[in-house]
Amino acid sequence: MPSARVIPEDVLDLKAPTKKFLCPLTANEYGIEFLSFVIQDYRSKKTIFEVSRDRPLPIDFSTHDALDPDSLRKINYELSEDFLMLPQISTTLVFSVGQEPMKDFRMIERHYFRDRLIKSYDFSFGFCIPGSTNTWEAVYALPPMDPDLVKDMIDHPYETSSDSFYFVGDKLIMHNKAFYKYVREDASAQCKSYEAKYGSSSKGEAKGAKNAGGGAKAEAKTSGGGAGGAKAEGKSDAWSKETDYF
């Protein structure tokens, strides 16, 4: 565990996944709890992935260690290969906070394949009212990736990973890790795997996305390692190379 104070500029300089967590579980002094998380195709509004207290992820006992509290900060995602092909996705995160006001809440995500930086996102939520439940909506513009890289990511499950860092001001209060498996779609199937699981109709609102204290559409500074950078904003403009790259 690093003894030095970690600030946003430190994690924005990272070129590979961290070997350890950069803050302890006890750093979450604001009592943040994640209640639900939904990923959708931004254009069709079809749900690609959903997890909530009503729809929990199955526990992977091969990686879960009941004696290691840090295992609670690691999650394995299984997503359709379509996720890698979409020009834009939208996410809805519902979370609650404790009894302290929370100002300048910020999330920085660094996405990697093995030790190669693929994409980086930087979202700001702003102020959270004490004791509130909040909905954080974000739109990710996904720059096209090299087909060989996409194939490698599909062929090597869980070697794609991300570090998610949560700051209040310049103080790191949470650090989570995720690992990704991309599943090939069956071309002979009548529907996509995620349509069979979550339904084929679009959802105007994510399940459980109640907002008792405030909501925000995040504007993000977004960059991609080796693929160029992109701006992801809460707007309906279609992604294009000309308008969304820096």
XYZ file of C-alpha atoms in Angstrom:
246
model
C 0.000 0.000 0.000
C 1.591 3.270 -1.035
C 2.217 5.617 1.876
C 2.269 8.755 -0.276
C -0.964 10.619 -0.896
C -2.445 9.747 -4.290
C -3.926 12.618 -6.308
C -5.759 12.586 -9.689
C -2.627 13.523 -11.623
C -0.899 10.411 -10.283
C -3.485 7.987 -11.669
C -3.744 9.891 -14.960
C -0.040 9.150 -15.454
C -0.447 5.381 -15.004
C 0.517 3.345 -18.075
C -0.389 -0.106 -16.732
C -2.769 -1.603 -14.134
C -1.732 -1.103 -10.538
C -0.323 -4.112 -8.740
C -2.110 -3.186 -5.509
C -4.984 -1.018 -4.384
C -3.916 2.581 -3.872
C -6.130 3.222 -0.839
C -7.577 1.069 1.942
C -11.259 0.168 2.200
C -11.470 2.497 5.181
C -10.743 5.483 2.912
C -14.445 5.457 1.961
C -15.255 7.831 4.789
C -18.304 9.181 2.943
C -20.166 5.873 3.139
C -20.647 5.496 -0.620
C -22.612 2.398 -1.634
C -23.197 1.361 -5.234
C -26.796 0.201 -5.700
C -27.079 -0.554 -9.402
C -25.125 -0.274 -12.633
C -26.488 -0.532 -16.187
C -24.678 -0.412 -19.548
C -26.676 0.336 -22.698
C -26.043 0.790 -26.391
C -26.373 4.574 -26.573
C -28.174 4.541 -29.924
C -30.615 1.654 -29.518
C -30.943 1.965 -25.712
C -30.736 -1.823 -25.448
C -29.295 -3.077 -22.184
C -25.972 -4.898 -22.571
C -25.217 -5.429 -18.890
C -27.010 -4.901 -15.592
C -26.161 -5.529 -11.979
C -28.082 -4.452 -8.883
C -29.161 -5.720 -5.507
C -32.114 -7.350 -7.275
C -29.862 -8.787 -9.995
C -26.504 -9.573 -8.324
C -23.553 -11.053 -10.156
C -22.793 -14.699 -9.376
C -19.870 -15.104 -7.011
C -16.753 -16.495 -8.682
C -15.365 -18.668 -5.915
C -12.161 -19.221 -7.901
C -11.210 -15.586 -7.293
C -13.269 -14.699 -4.202
C -11.415 -15.010 -0.921
C -13.608 -14.611 2.134
C -10.492 -13.871 4.205
C -9.338 -11.092 1.878
C -11.547 -7.991 2.156
C -9.930 -6.586 -0.999
C -11.663 -9.310 -3.026
C -14.818 -7.246 -2.574
C -13.197 -4.563 -4.703
C -12.642 -6.867 -7.656
C -15.345 -7.745 -10.172
C -15.420 -9.939 -13.275
C -17.589 -8.789 -16.168
C -18.802 -11.060 -18.972
C -19.875 -8.934 -21.939
C -20.877 -9.497 -25.536
C -18.252 -8.928 -28.208
C -20.664 -6.264 -29.503
C -19.482 -4.089 -26.637
C -16.162 -3.661 -28.447
C -17.824 -2.610 -31.709
C -20.241 0.072 -30.518
C -19.384 3.728 -31.240
C -21.077 4.897 -28.022
C -22.375 3.360 -24.817
C -24.240 4.912 -21.927
C -23.998 3.913 -18.288
C -26.252 4.584 -15.325
C -24.784 4.242 -11.854
C -27.035 4.584 -8.809
C -25.261 5.178 -5.511
C -26.019 6.417 -2.021
C -23.868 8.536 0.277
C -23.629 8.868 4.039
C -24.357 11.839 6.247
C -21.455 14.037 5.159
C -21.722 16.466 2.219
C -19.570 15.369 -0.692
C -18.137 18.046 -2.993
C -16.256 17.588 -6.283
C -16.896 13.844 -6.645
C -14.792 12.559 -9.545
C -14.162 9.194 -11.177
C -11.134 8.338 -13.318
C -11.137 5.030 -15.196
C -8.069 3.535 -16.851
C -8.708 0.608 -19.217
C -5.979 -1.818 -20.243
C -5.303 -4.901 -22.282
C -2.551 -6.641 -20.371
C -0.096 -3.792 -19.682
C -1.213 -1.585 -22.549
C -3.393 1.469 -21.923
C -6.458 1.309 -24.207
C -8.705 4.117 -22.960
C -8.922 6.606 -20.119
C -12.060 8.380 -18.876
C -12.387 11.275 -16.464
C -15.884 12.038 -15.111
C -16.995 14.705 -12.642
C -20.262 14.437 -10.703
C -20.052 17.510 -8.497
C -21.895 17.847 -5.188
C -23.817 15.102 -3.356
C -26.354 15.982 -0.662
C -25.836 14.150 2.660
C -27.962 11.012 2.958
C -28.949 11.109 -0.721
C -29.365 8.503 -3.431
C -27.948 9.724 -6.716
C -28.022 8.716 -10.363
C -24.858 9.238 -12.382
C -25.391 8.991 -16.134
C -22.429 9.018 -18.494
C -21.880 8.581 -22.216
C -18.690 6.960 -23.476
C -17.518 7.582 -27.030
C -15.533 4.496 -28.008
C -12.795 5.142 -30.567
C -12.407 2.335 -33.115
C -9.811 -0.214 -32.071
C -7.456 -2.198 -34.256
C -9.188 -5.459 -35.333
C -6.187 -7.507 -34.180
C -6.422 -5.935 -30.729
C -10.157 -6.666 -30.558
C -9.483 -10.289 -31.498
C -6.812 -10.577 -28.801
C -9.186 -9.128 -26.199
C -11.851 -11.683 -27.139
C -9.380 -14.572 -27.321
C -7.883 -13.851 -23.885
C -10.637 -13.622 -21.234
C -9.994 -11.423 -18.208
C -6.722 -10.063 -19.569
C -8.599 -6.833 -20.268
C -8.905 -4.865 -17.040
C -9.676 -1.486 -15.573
C -8.815 0.557 -12.519
C -11.562 2.881 -11.265
C -10.453 5.669 -8.934
C -12.935 7.807 -6.998
C -11.887 11.163 -5.595
C -13.521 13.811 -3.439
C -11.544 16.891 -4.304
C -7.968 15.617 -4.537
C -8.449 12.830 -1.985
C -8.649 9.222 -3.197
C -11.506 7.532 -1.327
C -12.147 4.381 -3.392
C -10.254 2.173 -5.839
C -11.916 -0.762 -7.593
C -10.650 -3.226 -10.179
C -12.559 -4.986 -12.963
C -11.650 -7.784 -15.356
C -13.458 -8.419 -18.632
C -14.413 -11.448 -20.693
C -15.894 -10.804 -24.137
C -18.160 -13.528 -25.486
C -18.587 -14.206 -29.196
C -22.156 -14.008 -30.452
C -23.723 -17.014 -32.176
C -24.527 -15.881 -35.713
C -27.226 -18.561 -36.000
C -29.055 -17.461 -32.831
C -32.386 -15.656 -33.135
C -31.210 -12.835 -30.878
C -28.113 -11.489 -29.185
C -27.041 -13.005 -25.877
C -27.813 -9.797 -23.992
C -31.238 -9.506 -25.667
C -32.078 -12.973 -24.391
C -30.977 -11.982 -20.899
C -32.253 -8.408 -20.589
C -34.879 -8.186 -23.361
C -34.684 -6.821 -26.880
C -36.696 -3.639 -26.317
C -35.008 -0.400 -25.318
C -35.290 0.888 -21.785
C -35.850 4.551 -21.193
C -34.783 4.229 -17.591
C -32.564 1.780 -15.768
C -34.097 -0.478 -13.163
C -33.675 0.810 -9.648
C -32.428 4.175 -10.844
C -34.288 6.193 -8.263
C -32.893 9.634 -7.611
C -33.753 10.963 -4.203
C -30.924 13.427 -3.895
C -29.752 14.496 -7.310
C -28.699 13.323 -10.722
C -26.097 14.306 -13.245
C -25.153 13.650 -16.815
C -21.409 13.472 -16.736
C -19.190 15.242 -19.182
C -15.925 13.421 -19.569
C -12.437 14.126 -20.732
C -11.603 10.954 -22.577
C -8.462 9.657 -24.170
C -7.403 6.414 -25.784
C -3.995 4.803 -25.602
C -2.724 4.256 -29.103
C -6.123 4.872 -30.686
C -6.474 8.635 -30.315
C -8.626 10.491 -27.825
C -12.349 11.207 -27.761
C -14.757 13.472 -25.972
C -17.730 11.756 -24.341
C -20.604 14.024 -23.436
C -24.228 13.694 -22.381
C -25.615 14.613 -25.775
C -27.235 12.779 -28.659
C -24.766 13.636 -31.432
C -23.582 10.566 -33.295
C -19.945 9.618 -32.804
C -17.620 10.627 -35.601
C -13.866 10.757 -35.996
C -13.987 14.412 -36.952
C -16.096 15.682 -34.019
C -15.135 13.367 -31.175
C -11.356 13.111 -31.391
C -9.211 15.769 -29.729
